[in-house]
CSV table of C-alpha atoms in Angstrom, one decimal:
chain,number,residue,atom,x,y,z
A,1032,UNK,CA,0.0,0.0,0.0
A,1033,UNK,CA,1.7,3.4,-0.6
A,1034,UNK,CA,0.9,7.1,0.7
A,1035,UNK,CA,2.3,9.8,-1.1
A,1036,UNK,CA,1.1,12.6,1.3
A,1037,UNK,CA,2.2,14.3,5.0
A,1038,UNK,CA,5.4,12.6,4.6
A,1039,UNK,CA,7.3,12.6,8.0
A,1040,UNK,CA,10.2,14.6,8.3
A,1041,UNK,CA,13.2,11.9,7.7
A,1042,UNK,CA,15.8,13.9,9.5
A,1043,UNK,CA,14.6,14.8,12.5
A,1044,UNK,CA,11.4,13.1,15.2
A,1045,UNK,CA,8.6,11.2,13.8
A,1046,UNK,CA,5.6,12.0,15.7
A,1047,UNK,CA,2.1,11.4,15.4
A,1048,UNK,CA,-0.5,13.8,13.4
A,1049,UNK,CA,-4.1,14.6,13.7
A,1050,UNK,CA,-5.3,14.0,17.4
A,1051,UNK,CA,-2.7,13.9,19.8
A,1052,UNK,CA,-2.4,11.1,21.7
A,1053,UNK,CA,0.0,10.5,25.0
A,1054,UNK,CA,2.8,8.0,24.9
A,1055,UNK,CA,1.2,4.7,26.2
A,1056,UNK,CA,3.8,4.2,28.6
A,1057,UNK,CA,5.3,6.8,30.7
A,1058,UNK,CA,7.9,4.6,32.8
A,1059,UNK,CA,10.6,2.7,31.8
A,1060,UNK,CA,10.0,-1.2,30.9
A,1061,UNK,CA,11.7,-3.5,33.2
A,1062,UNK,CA,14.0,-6.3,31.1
A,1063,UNK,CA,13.7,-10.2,31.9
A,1064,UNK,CA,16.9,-11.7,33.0
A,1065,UNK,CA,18.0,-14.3,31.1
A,1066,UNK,CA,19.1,-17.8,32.6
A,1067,UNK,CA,21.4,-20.0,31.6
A,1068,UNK,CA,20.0,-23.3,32.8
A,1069,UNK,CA,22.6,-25.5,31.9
A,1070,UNK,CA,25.4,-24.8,28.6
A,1071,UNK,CA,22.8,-24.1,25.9
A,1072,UNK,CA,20.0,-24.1,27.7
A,1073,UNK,CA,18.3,-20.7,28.5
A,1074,UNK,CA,14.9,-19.1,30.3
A,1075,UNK,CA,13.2,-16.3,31.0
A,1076,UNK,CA,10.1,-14.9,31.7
A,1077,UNK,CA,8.5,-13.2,28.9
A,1078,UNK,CA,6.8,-9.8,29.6
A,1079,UNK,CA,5.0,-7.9,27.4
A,1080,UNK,CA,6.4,-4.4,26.4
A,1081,UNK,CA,2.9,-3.0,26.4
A,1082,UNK,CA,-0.4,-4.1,28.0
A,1083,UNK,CA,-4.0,-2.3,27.9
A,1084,UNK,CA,-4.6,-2.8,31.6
A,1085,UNK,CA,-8.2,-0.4,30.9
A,1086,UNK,CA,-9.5,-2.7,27.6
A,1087,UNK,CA,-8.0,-5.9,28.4
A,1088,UNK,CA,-8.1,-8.5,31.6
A,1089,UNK,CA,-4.9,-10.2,32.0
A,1090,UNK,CA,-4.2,-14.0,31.7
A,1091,UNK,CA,-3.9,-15.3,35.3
A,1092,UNK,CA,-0.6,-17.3,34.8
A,1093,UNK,CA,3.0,-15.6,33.6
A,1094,UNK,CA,4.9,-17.5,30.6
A,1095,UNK,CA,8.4,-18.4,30.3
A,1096,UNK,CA,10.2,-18.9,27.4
A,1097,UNK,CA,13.5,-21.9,27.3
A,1098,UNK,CA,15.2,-22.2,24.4
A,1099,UNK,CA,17.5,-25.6,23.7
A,1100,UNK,CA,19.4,-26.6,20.6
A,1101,UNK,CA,17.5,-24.5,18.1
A,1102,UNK,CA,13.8,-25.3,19.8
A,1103,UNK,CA,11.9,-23.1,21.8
A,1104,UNK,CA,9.5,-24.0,24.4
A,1105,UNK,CA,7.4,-21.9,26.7
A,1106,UNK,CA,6.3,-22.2,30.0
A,1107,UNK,CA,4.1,-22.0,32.7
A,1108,UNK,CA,3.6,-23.1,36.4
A,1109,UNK,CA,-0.1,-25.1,37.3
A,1110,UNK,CA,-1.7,-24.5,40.8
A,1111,UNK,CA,0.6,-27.4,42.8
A,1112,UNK,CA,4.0,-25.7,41.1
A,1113,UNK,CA,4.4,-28.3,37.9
A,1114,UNK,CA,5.8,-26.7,34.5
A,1115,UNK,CA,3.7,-27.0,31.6
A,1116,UNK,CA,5.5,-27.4,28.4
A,1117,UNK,CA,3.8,-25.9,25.1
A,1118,UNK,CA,6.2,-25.7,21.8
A,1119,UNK,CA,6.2,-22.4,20.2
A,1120,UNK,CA,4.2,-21.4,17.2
A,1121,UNK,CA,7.5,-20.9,14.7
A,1122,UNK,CA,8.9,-24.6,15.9
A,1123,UNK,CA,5.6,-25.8,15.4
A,1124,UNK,CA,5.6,-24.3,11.8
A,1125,UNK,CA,9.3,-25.5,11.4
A,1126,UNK,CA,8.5,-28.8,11.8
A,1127,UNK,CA,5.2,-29.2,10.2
A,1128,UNK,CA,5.1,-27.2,7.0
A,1129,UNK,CA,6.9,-28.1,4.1
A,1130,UNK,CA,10.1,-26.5,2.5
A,1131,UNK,CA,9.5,-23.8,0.0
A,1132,UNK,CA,11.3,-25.1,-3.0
A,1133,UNK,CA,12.1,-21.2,-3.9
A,1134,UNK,CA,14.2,-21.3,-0.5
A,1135,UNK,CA,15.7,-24.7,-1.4
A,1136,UNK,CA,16.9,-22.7,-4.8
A,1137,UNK,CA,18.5,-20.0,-3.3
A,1138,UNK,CA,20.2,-22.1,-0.6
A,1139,UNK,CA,21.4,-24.1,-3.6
A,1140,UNK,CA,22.8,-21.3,-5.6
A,1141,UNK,CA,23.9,-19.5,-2.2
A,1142,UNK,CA,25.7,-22.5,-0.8
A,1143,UNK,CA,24.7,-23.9,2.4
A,1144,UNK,CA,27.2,-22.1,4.7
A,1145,UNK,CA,26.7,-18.4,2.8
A,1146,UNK,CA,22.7,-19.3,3.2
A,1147,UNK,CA,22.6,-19.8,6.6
A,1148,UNK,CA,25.1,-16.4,7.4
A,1149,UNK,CA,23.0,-14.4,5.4
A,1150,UNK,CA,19.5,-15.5,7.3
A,1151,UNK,CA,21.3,-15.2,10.6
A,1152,UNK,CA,21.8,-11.5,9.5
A,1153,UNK,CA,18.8,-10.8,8.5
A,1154,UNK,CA,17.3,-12.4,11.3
A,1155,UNK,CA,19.2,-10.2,13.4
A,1156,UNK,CA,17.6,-7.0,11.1
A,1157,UNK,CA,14.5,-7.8,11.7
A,1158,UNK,CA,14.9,-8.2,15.6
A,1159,UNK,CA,16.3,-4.5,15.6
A,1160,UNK,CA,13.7,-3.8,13.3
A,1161,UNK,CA,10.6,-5.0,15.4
A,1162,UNK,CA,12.5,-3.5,18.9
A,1163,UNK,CA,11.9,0.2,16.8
A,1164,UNK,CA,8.8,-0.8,15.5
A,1165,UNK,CA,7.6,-1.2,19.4
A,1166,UNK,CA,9.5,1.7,20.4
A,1167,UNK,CA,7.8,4.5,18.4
A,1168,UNK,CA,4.3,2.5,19.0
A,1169,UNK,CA,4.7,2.8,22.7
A,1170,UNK,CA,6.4,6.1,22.7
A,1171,UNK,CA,4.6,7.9,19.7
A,1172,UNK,CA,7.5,9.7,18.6
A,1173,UNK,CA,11.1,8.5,17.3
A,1174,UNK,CA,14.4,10.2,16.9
A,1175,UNK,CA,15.6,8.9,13.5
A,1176,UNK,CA,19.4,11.1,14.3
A,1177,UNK,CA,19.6,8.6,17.5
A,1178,UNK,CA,18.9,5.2,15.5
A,1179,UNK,CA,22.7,4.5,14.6
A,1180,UNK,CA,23.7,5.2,17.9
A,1181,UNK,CA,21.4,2.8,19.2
A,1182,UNK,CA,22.5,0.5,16.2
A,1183,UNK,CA,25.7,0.8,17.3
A,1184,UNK,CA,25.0,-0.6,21.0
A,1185,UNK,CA,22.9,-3.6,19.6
A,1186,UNK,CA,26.2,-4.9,16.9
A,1187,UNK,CA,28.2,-4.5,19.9
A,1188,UNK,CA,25.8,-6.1,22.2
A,1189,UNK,CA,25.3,-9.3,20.0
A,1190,UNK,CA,28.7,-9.3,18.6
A,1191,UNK,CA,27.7,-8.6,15.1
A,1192,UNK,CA,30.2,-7.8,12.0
A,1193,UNK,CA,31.1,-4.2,12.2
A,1194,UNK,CA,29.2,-3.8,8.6
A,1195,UNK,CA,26.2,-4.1,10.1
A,1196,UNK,CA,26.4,-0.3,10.8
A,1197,UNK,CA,25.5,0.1,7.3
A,1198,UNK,CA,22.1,-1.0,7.4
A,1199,UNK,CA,21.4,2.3,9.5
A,1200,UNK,CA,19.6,4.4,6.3
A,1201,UNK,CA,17.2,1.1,5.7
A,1202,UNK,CA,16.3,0.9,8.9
A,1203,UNK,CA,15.2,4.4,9.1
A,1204,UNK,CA,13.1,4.3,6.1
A,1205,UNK,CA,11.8,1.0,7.8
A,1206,UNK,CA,10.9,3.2,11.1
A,1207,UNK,CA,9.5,5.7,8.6
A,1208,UNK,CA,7.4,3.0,6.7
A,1209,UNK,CA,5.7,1.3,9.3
A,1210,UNK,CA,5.1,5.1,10.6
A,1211,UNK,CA,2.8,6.1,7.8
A,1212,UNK,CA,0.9,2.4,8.4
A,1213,UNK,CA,0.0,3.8,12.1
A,1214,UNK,CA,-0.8,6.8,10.6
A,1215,UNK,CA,-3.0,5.8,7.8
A,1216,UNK,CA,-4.9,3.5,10.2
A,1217,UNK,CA,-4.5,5.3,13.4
A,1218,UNK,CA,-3.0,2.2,14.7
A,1219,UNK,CA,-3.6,1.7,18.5
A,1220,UNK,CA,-2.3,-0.9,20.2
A,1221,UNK,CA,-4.2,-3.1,22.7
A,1222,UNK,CA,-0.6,-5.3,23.1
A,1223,UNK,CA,2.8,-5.5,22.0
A,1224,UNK,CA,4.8,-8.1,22.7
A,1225,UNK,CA,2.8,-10.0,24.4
A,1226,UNK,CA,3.5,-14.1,24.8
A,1227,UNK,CA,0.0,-16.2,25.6
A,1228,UNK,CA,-0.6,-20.1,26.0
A,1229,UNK,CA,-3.4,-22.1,24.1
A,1230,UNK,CA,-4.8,-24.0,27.0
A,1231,UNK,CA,-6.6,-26.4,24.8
A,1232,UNK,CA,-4.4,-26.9,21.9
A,1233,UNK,CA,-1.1,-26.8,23.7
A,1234,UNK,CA,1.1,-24.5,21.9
A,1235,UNK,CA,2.1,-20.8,22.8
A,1236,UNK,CA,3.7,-17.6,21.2
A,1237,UNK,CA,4.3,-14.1,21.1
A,1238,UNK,CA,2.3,-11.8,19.3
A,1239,UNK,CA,3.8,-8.5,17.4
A,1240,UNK,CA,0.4,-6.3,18.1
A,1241,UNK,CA,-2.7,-7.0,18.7
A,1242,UNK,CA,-4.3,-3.4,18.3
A,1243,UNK,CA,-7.3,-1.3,16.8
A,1244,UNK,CA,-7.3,0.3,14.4
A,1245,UNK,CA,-9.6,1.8,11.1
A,1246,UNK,CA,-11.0,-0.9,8.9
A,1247,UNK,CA,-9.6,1.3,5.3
A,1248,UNK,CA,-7.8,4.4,5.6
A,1249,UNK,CA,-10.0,7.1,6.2
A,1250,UNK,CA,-12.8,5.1,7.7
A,1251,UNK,CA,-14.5,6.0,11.1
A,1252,UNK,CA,-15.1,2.1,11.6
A,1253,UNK,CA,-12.8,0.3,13.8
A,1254,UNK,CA,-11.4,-2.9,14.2
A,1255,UNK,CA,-9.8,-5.0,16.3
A,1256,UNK,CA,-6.9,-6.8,14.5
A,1257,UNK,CA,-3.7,-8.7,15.2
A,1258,UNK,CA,-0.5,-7.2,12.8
A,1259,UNK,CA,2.6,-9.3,12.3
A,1260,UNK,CA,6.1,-8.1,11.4
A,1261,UNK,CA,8.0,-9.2,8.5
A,1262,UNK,CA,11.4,-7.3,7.5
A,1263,UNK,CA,11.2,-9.1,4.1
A,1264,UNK,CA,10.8,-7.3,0.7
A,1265,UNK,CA,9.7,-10.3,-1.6
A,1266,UNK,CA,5.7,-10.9,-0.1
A,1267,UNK,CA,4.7,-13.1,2.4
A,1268,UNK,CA,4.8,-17.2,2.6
A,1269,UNK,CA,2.1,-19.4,3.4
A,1270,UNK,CA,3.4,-20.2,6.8
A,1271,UNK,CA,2.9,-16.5,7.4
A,1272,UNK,CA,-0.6,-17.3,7.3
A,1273,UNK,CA,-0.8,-20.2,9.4
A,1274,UNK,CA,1.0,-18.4,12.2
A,1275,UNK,CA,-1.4,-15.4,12.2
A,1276,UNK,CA,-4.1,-18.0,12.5
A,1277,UNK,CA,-2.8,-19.8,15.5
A,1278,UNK,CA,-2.1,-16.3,17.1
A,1279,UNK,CA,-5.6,-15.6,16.3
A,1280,UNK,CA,-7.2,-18.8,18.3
A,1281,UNK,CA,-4.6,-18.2,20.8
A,1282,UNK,CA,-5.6,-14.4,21.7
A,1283,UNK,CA,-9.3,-15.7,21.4
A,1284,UNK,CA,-9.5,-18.4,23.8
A,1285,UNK,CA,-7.5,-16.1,26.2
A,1286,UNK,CA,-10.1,-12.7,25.7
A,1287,UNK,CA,-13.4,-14.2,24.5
A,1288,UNK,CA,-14.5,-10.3,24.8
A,1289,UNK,CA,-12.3,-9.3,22.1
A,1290,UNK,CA,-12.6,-11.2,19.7
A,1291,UNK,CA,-10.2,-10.7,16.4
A,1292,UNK,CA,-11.8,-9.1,13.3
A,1293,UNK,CA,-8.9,-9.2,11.3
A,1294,UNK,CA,-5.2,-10.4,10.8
A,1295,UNK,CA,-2.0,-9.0,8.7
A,1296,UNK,CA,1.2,-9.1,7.8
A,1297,UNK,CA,3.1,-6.3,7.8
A,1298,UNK,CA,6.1,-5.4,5.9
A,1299,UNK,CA,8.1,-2.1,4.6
A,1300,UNK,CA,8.6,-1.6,1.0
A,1301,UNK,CA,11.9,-0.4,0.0
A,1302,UNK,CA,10.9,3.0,-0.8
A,1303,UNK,CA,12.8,5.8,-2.7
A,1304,UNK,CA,10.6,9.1,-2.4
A,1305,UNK,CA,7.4,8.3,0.0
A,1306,UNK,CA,7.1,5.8,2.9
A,1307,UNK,CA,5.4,2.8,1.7
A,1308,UNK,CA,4.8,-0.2,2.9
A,1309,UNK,CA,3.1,-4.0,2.1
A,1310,UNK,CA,-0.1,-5.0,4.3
A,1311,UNK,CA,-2.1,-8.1,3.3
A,1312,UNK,CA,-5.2,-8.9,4.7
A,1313,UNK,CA,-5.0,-12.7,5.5
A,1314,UNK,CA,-8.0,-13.5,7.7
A,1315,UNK,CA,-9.7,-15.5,4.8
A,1316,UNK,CA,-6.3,-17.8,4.0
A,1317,UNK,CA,-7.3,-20.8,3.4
A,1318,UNK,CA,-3.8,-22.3,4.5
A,1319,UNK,CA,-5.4,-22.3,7.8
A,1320,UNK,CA,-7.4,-25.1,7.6
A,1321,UNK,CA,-4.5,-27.1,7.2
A,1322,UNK,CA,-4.2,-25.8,11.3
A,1323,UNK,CA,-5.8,-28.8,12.9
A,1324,UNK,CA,-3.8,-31.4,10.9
A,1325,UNK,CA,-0.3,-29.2,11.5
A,1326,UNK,CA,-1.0,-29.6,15.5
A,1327,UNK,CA,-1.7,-33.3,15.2
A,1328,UNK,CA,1.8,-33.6,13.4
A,1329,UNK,CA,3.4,-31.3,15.6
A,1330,UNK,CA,2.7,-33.4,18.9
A,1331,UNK,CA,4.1,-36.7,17.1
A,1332,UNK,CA,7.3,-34.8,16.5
A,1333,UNK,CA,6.9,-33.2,19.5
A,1334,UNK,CA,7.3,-36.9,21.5
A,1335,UNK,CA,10.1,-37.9,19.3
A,1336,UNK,CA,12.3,-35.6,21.0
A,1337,UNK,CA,14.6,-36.6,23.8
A,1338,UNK,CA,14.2,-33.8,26.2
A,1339,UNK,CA,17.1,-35.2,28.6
A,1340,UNK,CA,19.7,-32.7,29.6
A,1341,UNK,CA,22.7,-33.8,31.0
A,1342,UNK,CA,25.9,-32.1,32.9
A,1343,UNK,CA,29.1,-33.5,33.2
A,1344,UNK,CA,31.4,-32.7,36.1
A,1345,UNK,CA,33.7,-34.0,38.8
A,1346,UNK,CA,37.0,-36.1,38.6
A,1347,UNK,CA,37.1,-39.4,36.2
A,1348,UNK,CA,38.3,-42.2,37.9
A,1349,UNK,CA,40.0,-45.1,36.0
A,1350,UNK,CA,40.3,-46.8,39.5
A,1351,UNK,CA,36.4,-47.5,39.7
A,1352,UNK,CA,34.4,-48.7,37.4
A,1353,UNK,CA,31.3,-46.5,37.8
A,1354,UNK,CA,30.8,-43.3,36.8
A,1355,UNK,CA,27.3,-42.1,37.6
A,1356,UNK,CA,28.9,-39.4,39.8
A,1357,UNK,CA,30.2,-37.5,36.6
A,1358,UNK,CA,26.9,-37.2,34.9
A,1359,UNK,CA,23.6,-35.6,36.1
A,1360,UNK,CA,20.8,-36.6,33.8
A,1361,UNK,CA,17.5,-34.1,34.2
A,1362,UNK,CA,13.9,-34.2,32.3
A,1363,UNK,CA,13.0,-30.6,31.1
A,1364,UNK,CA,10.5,-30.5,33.7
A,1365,UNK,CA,13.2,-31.3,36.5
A,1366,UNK,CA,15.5,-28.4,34.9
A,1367,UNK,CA,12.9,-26.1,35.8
A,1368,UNK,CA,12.0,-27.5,39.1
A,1369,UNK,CA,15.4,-27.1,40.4
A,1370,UNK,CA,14.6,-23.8,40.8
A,1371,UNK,CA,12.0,-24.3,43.5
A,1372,UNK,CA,13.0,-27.0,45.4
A,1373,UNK,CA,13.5,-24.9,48.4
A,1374,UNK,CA,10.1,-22.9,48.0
A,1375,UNK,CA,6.7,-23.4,49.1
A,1376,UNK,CA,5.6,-22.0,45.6
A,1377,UNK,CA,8.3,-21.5,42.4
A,1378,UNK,CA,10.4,-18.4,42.8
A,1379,UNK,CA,10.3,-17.5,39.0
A,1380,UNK,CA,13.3,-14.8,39.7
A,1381,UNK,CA,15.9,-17.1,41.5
A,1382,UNK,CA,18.6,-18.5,38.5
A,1383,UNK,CA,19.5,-22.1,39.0
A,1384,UNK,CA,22.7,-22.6,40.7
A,1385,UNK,CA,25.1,-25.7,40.7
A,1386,UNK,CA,24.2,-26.1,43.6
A,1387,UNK,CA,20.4,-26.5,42.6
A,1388,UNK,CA,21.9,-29.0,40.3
A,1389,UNK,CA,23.4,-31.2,42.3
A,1390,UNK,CA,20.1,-31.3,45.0
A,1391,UNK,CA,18.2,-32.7,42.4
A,1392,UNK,CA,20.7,-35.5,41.4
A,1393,UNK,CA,20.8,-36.1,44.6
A,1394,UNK,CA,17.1,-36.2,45.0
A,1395,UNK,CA,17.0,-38.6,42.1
A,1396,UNK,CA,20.0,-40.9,43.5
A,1397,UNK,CA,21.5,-41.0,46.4
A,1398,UNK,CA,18.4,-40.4,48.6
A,1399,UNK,CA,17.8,-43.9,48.2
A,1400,UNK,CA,21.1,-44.9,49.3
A,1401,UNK,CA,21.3,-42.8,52.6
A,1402,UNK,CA,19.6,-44.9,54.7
A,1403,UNK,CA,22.5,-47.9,54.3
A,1404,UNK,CA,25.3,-45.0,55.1
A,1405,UNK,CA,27.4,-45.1,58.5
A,1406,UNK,CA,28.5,-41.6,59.5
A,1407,UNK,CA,32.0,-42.4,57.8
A,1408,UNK,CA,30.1,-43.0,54.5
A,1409,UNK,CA,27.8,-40.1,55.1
A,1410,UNK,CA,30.7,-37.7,55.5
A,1411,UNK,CA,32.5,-38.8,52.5
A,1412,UNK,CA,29.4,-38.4,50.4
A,1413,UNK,CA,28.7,-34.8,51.9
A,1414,UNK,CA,32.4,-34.2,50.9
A,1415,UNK,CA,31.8,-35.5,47.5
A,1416,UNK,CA,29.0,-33.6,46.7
A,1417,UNK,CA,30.7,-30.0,48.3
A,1418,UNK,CA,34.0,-30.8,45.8
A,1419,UNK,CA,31.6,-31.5,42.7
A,1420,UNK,CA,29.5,-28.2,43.7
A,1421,UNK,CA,32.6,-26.4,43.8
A,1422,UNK,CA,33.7,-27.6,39.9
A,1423,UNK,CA,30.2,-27.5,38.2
A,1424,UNK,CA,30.1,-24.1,36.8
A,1425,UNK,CA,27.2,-22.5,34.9
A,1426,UNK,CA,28.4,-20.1,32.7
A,1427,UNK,CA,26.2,-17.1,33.0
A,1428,UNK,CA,28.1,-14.7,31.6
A,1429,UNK,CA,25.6,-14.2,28.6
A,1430,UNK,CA,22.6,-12.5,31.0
């Protein structure tokens, strides 16, 4: 869609037009800490950037999000303190739809390793892209002079090549594109950010924003609509679809008294003279009646998986033959429990420790041993288990 008038100044603060409205949030958002569990193992708790606390009733539960070996889970605790796995929407998509054979081209005619670089870096684009996106939403004005500064900060952050830099003038034209889209449809946002559960389907994700906004430019009817963020430039792929449609039951089950009208993908256009943008109206796809059949899939792939994490630590002995006291072995729903084995209820803000590791080996092993023990025995083991605190390390220098 492209709008030729009331351009936005591209050199200085964007700022809404027409009736003024005040920034949606005043204070400062706090950040999630995140975990490392175990070595590439992660969680946090997902918050959302922006909630509608006078339109919208929040979900009585809080979501976490672990990540492990490319597959993302989230999370959430049920009244007597048990975490409740649901795959995320992309891995369900990932593992469900089939390969678009226009991507299986260009990999080819890429090569595999230059591929995979350059959809890590645009990957990387489009997270910047979607943190600016939320920024001006929220906010209601940007500083376009301050986005290389802050582009600067993010390379550094996520040790990114210094070239990166150079995407600086596209993202501003992005900021500016996605701009005029809030402008043309006075774009208000109910959420952003915001990660919900399906109860009933068992699957979760985050949605970009969930928002009113006017059914056609100009129009005095409103909507209320749920707008996904693509930093792509070549149109939209059917799993785009799906995975507005599985955001759509998701929000739905979780308000029943706001109801979705309509869903679309949004992407910026690359523009020369006025911001312009692509947004496609997918609510009547008809990919998503393939959504009950995905689901089905995705829980037999789902089962397949071994979700067994293990840590290795201590001193190998070639004098013994057993060497259980090296390895800890822990379900994914132990790994999260560790946290609260202490606690009436989980405390979702304590980090897992070694030593949180080690209780619940010993939980799992040597409880049943203890009885047998004389106090020689018991002191050794006590020793043993202080000398393998002491060497099992969990790097969390990444938080």
């Amino acid at each position: 869609m492209e709008q030729k008038e009331n351009m936005p100044n591209m050199m200085g603060a964007i700022s809404g037009q027409g009736e003024q409205l005040p920034p949606f949030v005043e204070v400062e958002q706090e950040k999630s800490q995140v975990v490392e569990l175990l070595q590439g193992v992660t969680s946090e708790e997902i918050k959302s950037i922006f909630f509608d606390k006078d339109a919208l009733v929040e979900p009585p539960y809080r979501v976490f999000q672990l990540n492990s070996s490319g597959h993302r889970y989230y999370y959430r605790f049920n009244e007597d303190g048990e975490p409740q796995f649901y795959p995320s929407v992309t891995t369900i998509l990932s593992q469900t739809m089939p390969n678009n054979p226009y991507l299986t081209k260009w990999i080819a005619d890429k090569g595999f390793d230059e591929a995979e670089r350059y959809k890590m870096e645009r990957a990387n684009y489009g997270t910047f892209m979607h943190a600016q996106f939320e920024r001006l939403l929220i906010q209601r004005t940007y500083d376009l002079d301050g986005l290389k500064d802050e582009l600067r900060e993010y390379i550094e952050y996520n040790r990114l090549p210094d070239d990166f830099i150079h995407y600086a003038d596209e993202l501003k034209k992005d900021v500016l594109a996605f701009a005029q889209f809030v402008l043309d449809y006075d774009v208000r946002p109910l959420a952003v950010e915001i990660a919900l559960v399906h109860p009933v389907y068992n699957y979760a994700g985050m949605i970009d924003l969930p928002c009113t906004m006017a059914a056609a430019k100009g129009s005095d009817k409103r909507i209320t609509a749920i707008v996904d963020f693509k930093s792509g430039r070549k149109g939209f792929y059917p799993d785009y679809e799906v995975q507005l449609h599985l955001y759509k039951m998701m929000w739905e089950v979780n308000f029943e008294n706001h109801p979705i009208d309509k869903v679309f993908n949004f992407a910026p256009k690359d523009w020369r003279k006025f911001p312009t943008y692509h947004l496609k109206d997918q609510t009547d796809s008809v990919e998503k009646l393939k959504i009950p059949h995905l689901l089905g899939l995705a829980e037999i792939e789902d089962k397949k998986r071994d979700n067994t994490f293990v840590a290795c630590s201590g001193v190998v002995s070639l004098d013994t033959n057993d060497l259980t006291s090296n390895v800890i072995s822990l379900s994914l729903s132990e790994l999260i429990k560790t946290k609260a084995n202490n606690d009436d209820k989980p405390n979702d803000d304590k980090a897992i420790s070694e030593s949180d590791v080690i209780a619940e080996n010993e939980r799992k092993v040597l409880n049943s041993e203890r009885q047998t023990l004389n106090p020689a025995q018991k002191q050794a083991e006590k020793n043993e288990s202080e000398r393998i605190s002491t060497s099992l390390k969990l790097d969390l220098s990444d938080m």
